Every structure is written in structure tokens, then in C-alpha cells.
XYZ file of C-alpha atoms in Angstrom:
277
model
C 87.210 74.537 48.008
C 88.486 71.601 50.133
C 90.984 69.218 48.538
C 90.096 65.681 47.498
C 92.086 64.364 50.483
C 90.043 66.503 52.869
C 86.751 65.426 51.311
C 87.654 61.714 51.363
C 88.966 61.781 54.931
C 85.910 63.700 56.091
C 83.693 61.083 54.463
C 85.645 58.218 56.049
C 85.489 59.804 59.516
C 81.764 60.446 59.182
C 81.118 56.851 58.102
C 83.019 55.482 61.106
C 81.090 57.791 63.457
C 77.799 56.507 62.029
C 79.010 52.895 62.247
C 80.039 53.372 65.889
C 76.592 54.757 66.737
C 74.892 51.871 64.923
C 76.899 49.240 66.824
C 76.204 51.023 70.121
C 72.472 50.964 69.372
C 72.696 47.233 68.587
C 74.380 46.610 71.937
C 71.687 48.615 73.742
C 69.014 46.490 72.043
C 70.609 43.344 73.518
C 70.562 44.656 77.112
C 69.101 42.034 79.416
C 68.904 39.323 76.742
C 70.756 36.010 76.571
C 72.874 37.060 73.614
C 76.449 36.783 74.828
C 77.856 35.626 71.491
C 76.086 38.428 69.610
C 77.315 40.982 72.118
C 80.905 39.777 71.709
C 80.643 39.979 67.909
C 79.158 43.473 67.969
C 81.693 44.596 70.568
C 84.545 43.363 68.349
C 83.091 45.165 65.328
C 82.653 48.295 67.419
C 86.291 48.157 68.521
C 87.426 47.911 64.879
C 85.278 50.921 63.977
C 86.815 52.957 66.786
C 90.319 51.924 65.750
C 89.620 52.939 62.146
C 88.132 56.215 63.364
C 91.302 57.003 65.342
C 93.473 56.129 62.345
C 91.474 58.438 60.070
C 91.574 61.157 62.722
C 95.377 60.831 62.989
C 95.598 61.255 59.206
C 93.338 64.307 59.462
C 95.653 65.824 62.072
C 98.724 65.214 59.936
C 97.507 65.719 56.373
C 94.821 68.385 56.812
C 95.710 70.269 59.993
C 99.470 69.687 59.684
C 99.782 68.507 63.295
C 102.164 65.818 64.515
C 100.784 62.796 66.317
C 101.531 62.758 70.029
C 104.299 60.356 71.056
C 102.706 59.392 74.383
C 104.873 61.613 76.543
C 104.154 61.763 80.256
C 101.652 64.274 81.578
C 100.463 66.703 78.909
C 100.150 70.439 78.562
C 99.111 72.297 81.675
C 95.792 74.091 81.297
C 95.835 77.799 81.994
C 93.549 79.126 84.708
C 90.038 79.747 83.483
C 90.330 77.581 80.364
C 87.311 75.363 79.797
C 87.400 71.746 78.738
C 83.929 70.197 78.349
C 80.979 70.947 76.097
C 81.410 74.724 76.574
C 84.879 74.292 75.070
C 83.196 74.875 71.703
C 84.680 78.249 70.844
C 82.541 81.402 70.820
C 81.714 82.875 67.425
C 84.113 85.755 68.046
C 87.050 83.492 68.891
C 89.938 84.045 66.451
C 91.407 80.533 66.579
C 90.263 76.904 67.021
C 90.820 74.805 70.156
C 93.482 72.065 70.143
C 92.271 68.973 68.217
C 92.045 66.730 71.299
C 91.146 69.312 73.921
C 93.280 71.429 76.230
C 94.200 68.568 78.547
C 95.442 66.272 75.746
C 94.559 62.990 77.531
C 97.219 60.301 77.207
C 96.948 56.725 75.958
C 96.482 54.131 78.689
C 99.107 51.605 79.712
C 98.483 48.253 81.445
C 98.829 49.653 84.967
C 96.456 52.533 84.232
C 93.841 50.138 82.815
C 94.012 47.922 85.914
C 93.508 50.967 88.148
C 90.247 52.059 86.488
C 86.990 51.265 88.293
C 83.290 52.097 88.052
C 82.634 55.631 89.283
C 85.959 57.055 88.066
C 85.762 60.424 86.293
C 88.104 61.381 83.484
C 88.492 63.123 80.142
C 88.296 61.571 76.673
C 87.728 62.839 73.104
C 84.210 62.468 71.723
C 82.983 63.030 68.140
C 79.591 64.690 67.798
C 77.575 66.157 64.971
C 77.818 69.953 65.119
C 74.873 72.293 64.610
C 77.194 75.070 63.443
C 80.160 75.204 61.082
C 83.780 76.004 61.927
C 86.933 75.818 59.825
C 88.431 73.164 62.102
C 85.355 70.889 62.204
C 85.466 67.695 60.160
C 83.315 68.131 57.037
C 81.232 65.275 55.681
C 78.226 64.769 53.449
C 76.176 64.305 56.627
C 77.236 67.588 58.180
C 80.020 68.949 60.377
C 81.635 66.679 62.996
C 83.290 68.245 66.038
C 85.839 66.372 68.157
C 85.753 67.710 71.713
C 87.017 66.554 75.104
C 84.311 65.691 77.646
C 84.401 64.421 81.231
C 82.990 60.891 81.572
C 81.856 58.785 84.517
C 82.782 55.140 84.022
C 79.641 53.004 84.431
C 81.006 49.640 83.270
C 84.430 48.101 82.798
C 84.826 45.362 80.178
C 87.700 43.234 78.907
C 88.429 45.412 75.866
C 86.909 48.763 76.788
C 85.004 50.791 79.342
C 81.582 52.411 79.068
C 81.368 56.045 80.131
C 78.426 58.398 80.759
C 79.226 61.848 79.424
C 78.940 64.865 81.737
C 77.379 67.904 80.054
C 76.441 71.293 81.475
C 73.993 72.895 79.036
C 76.116 76.056 78.812
C 75.850 76.405 82.579
C 72.063 76.062 82.592
C 72.039 72.379 83.381
C 68.635 70.778 82.821
C 66.617 74.006 82.943
C 65.918 74.133 79.203
C 65.995 70.403 78.427
C 62.988 68.387 77.312
C 61.011 66.479 79.969
C 62.110 63.020 78.781
C 65.790 63.957 79.209
C 65.183 65.507 82.638
C 63.383 62.343 83.681
C 66.522 60.228 83.193
C 69.141 62.792 84.263
C 70.827 63.828 87.471
C 73.180 66.610 88.523
C 76.842 65.962 89.318
C 77.681 68.088 92.338
C 80.820 69.099 94.216
C 82.169 71.802 96.484
C 81.331 74.714 94.153
C 78.223 73.384 92.402
C 75.367 71.925 94.412
C 72.750 71.522 91.676
C 69.668 73.589 90.801
C 66.406 73.529 92.777
C 64.219 75.390 90.264
C 63.881 72.530 87.778
C 62.435 69.034 88.058
C 64.726 66.136 87.194
C 65.260 62.470 87.893
C 61.578 61.665 88.339
C 61.863 58.778 85.875
C 64.488 57.084 88.022
C 63.462 57.548 91.623
C 63.992 58.923 94.111
C 63.400 62.300 92.529
C 66.194 64.901 92.528
C 68.978 62.602 93.688
C 72.379 64.123 92.876
C 75.690 62.364 92.273
C 78.456 63.561 94.580
C 82.087 63.921 93.510
C 84.595 62.572 96.037
C 86.512 65.680 97.084
C 89.529 63.636 98.219
C 89.966 61.688 94.971
C 91.432 64.128 92.457
C 91.294 67.440 90.649
C 87.878 67.120 88.966
C 85.342 69.718 90.065
C 81.956 69.776 88.281
C 81.154 73.004 86.481
C 77.920 74.909 87.034
C 75.081 72.949 85.456
C 76.980 69.643 85.283
C 74.576 66.765 84.721
C 74.485 63.211 83.394
C 71.867 61.618 81.168
C 72.289 58.053 82.402
C 71.544 56.693 78.910
C 74.060 58.966 77.143
C 76.963 56.511 77.268
C 79.868 55.794 74.930
C 82.451 53.078 74.489
C 85.958 54.204 75.448
C 88.490 51.618 74.182
C 91.561 51.064 76.311
C 93.765 52.151 73.423
C 92.155 55.577 73.293
C 93.175 58.782 75.070
C 91.950 58.995 78.674
C 92.874 61.082 81.694
C 91.453 60.287 85.113
C 90.873 63.263 87.416
C 88.509 62.052 90.108
C 85.683 59.721 91.097
C 82.236 59.643 92.641
C 81.744 58.870 96.310
C 80.997 55.246 97.123
C 77.282 55.870 97.726
C 76.954 57.871 94.503
C 78.595 55.066 92.525
C 75.909 52.716 93.835
C 73.190 55.321 93.153
C 74.346 55.749 89.530
C 74.061 52.017 88.862
C 70.588 52.005 90.463
C 69.532 54.922 88.262
C 70.713 53.227 85.080
C 68.976 49.989 86.029
C 65.699 51.813 86.745
C 65.707 53.690 83.424
C 66.718 50.646 81.363
C 64.023 48.573 83.060
C 61.335 51.170 82.322
C 62.554 51.566 78.747
C 62.344 47.795 78.231
C 58.701 47.967 79.348
C 57.953 50.670 76.781
C 58.342 53.738 79.025
C 59.191 56.905 77.110
C 59.126 59.573 79.806
């Protein structure tokens, strides 16, 4: 039976996750409208929610998991060869131990110079809370279900004064968009590199135009290499505050950065007109 501390912290974390999602939805609803003041208010509230979420998560690490908060040391732990770090990082049922609480790469907090160096099209790793379909001992329990904190690669699609907006890269357990619903395939594209060139046996991107346009990772820009099945739903974006953990590892090519913005504009425009895929 979990302790009262565990139950209360789990409830607080869950409430902040729900509040973050609600504020994000409010911001999406204001896209394209003359509502600058409202956007600034919601953005400020969203930042406070994220800050509270991180504070609760730090307490969870210390009081429930017994882990010490990172002190912001340079670098981070080196990842062993073959270790995964995106949505497949969720441990197999036979795994005897949980993954580290912030992912194997342990992204570091950003300083002023690092913030100034970020631009649209950059790819990096950040922690992301998501509702879990299964239950694990190290997931965050709440009255709404289990919450799993995992590290995902993001593509930065917008840089703001107090945060950046990132589109999460998933891989569908290596299957990409093969088993995804048509509406998601319509607004998604593969992220390709030297070892993964996308799949030809599934339709995708037809809601954005042109059909089957991939996003190319700049092979000269860093260590990031997309895994098999890597794709982006251009509407699956999250706010990444500058005071959060972030580790840049690459970027898209110049043409793909432009293509990504075109894709997002096309989908948002169709959605505003009532298009549902």
C-alpha cells in the first residue's frame, strides 16, 4: 500500500500534467487569432504549471525514489552501445529494473548561451510525461491512472521568449506509421537519416501535401540518428521551458526545416476549416 506522501505527490503530479495539457489546448485554440494578450496570459500560466510539475517531480525523486537531484554537472552519463532512449525506452515486461527517472542521457538544464544557440529545426532530448497504458512500480500513480516520465527526441518548431515548442519524434516500436489510424498518418511524416530512409508500404502525409515528403536529418550537425520507424505527427507538440532539461544532438537540413513549417501550416489551416482527416 503506497504511503500518504506517495499518494499526495502522485495526485499533485497528475493534476499538473492535466493542467499543462489544458493550457496547451487553449493556446492551440487561439492559433491565428488576434489574441496576443490572452496568449501571453495562458503562456505564463502554462510556465507556472510546468515549474510546479518539475518541483513535484524533484520531490518524487527524493522522497519516493530516494534519488538525489542533479547538480547541473557538465555532460551527463555516457549511454552504453545499444541502449535505447525514445518511446521504446519503456522497459519490456521481463526487465528486472526500471530505467533512470530522466532517461539514459540525463539532459542538462540550459544556460543563457545554450538558449541563444537554439533554433528552429534543432533536434534534442527532453523528458515528457505521458499517461501509461500499463503499470510499473516506477510509474507515477494517480487517481487518473499511471504517468510515465520518459525521454523523447524533439524537433524544435518554434522559439519563444520563455520557452520553445517541440514536435515529439516517435517510432511506433519500429513500425512507424504502419499501424496508425488514417487521421494520424495524414498529418505525419517520417524523419530519415543515413540508416533509416522511411517506409514505402504505407500511405502518409496526404493531409499536408505533397504526399510522402520526409524530413531529412543533417548528417553533419550532430550525433542524432533517427531510429527505424521514426516519425513526427506535426500536431503532437509540447512546450519545453528554458529551465527544463534539454540536450541538443542534431538538426534538420535547411530544406527540411522549411518543409516542416509548411506541413504544420497546411494541417493547422485545414483544421481551422473543419478538416478532420
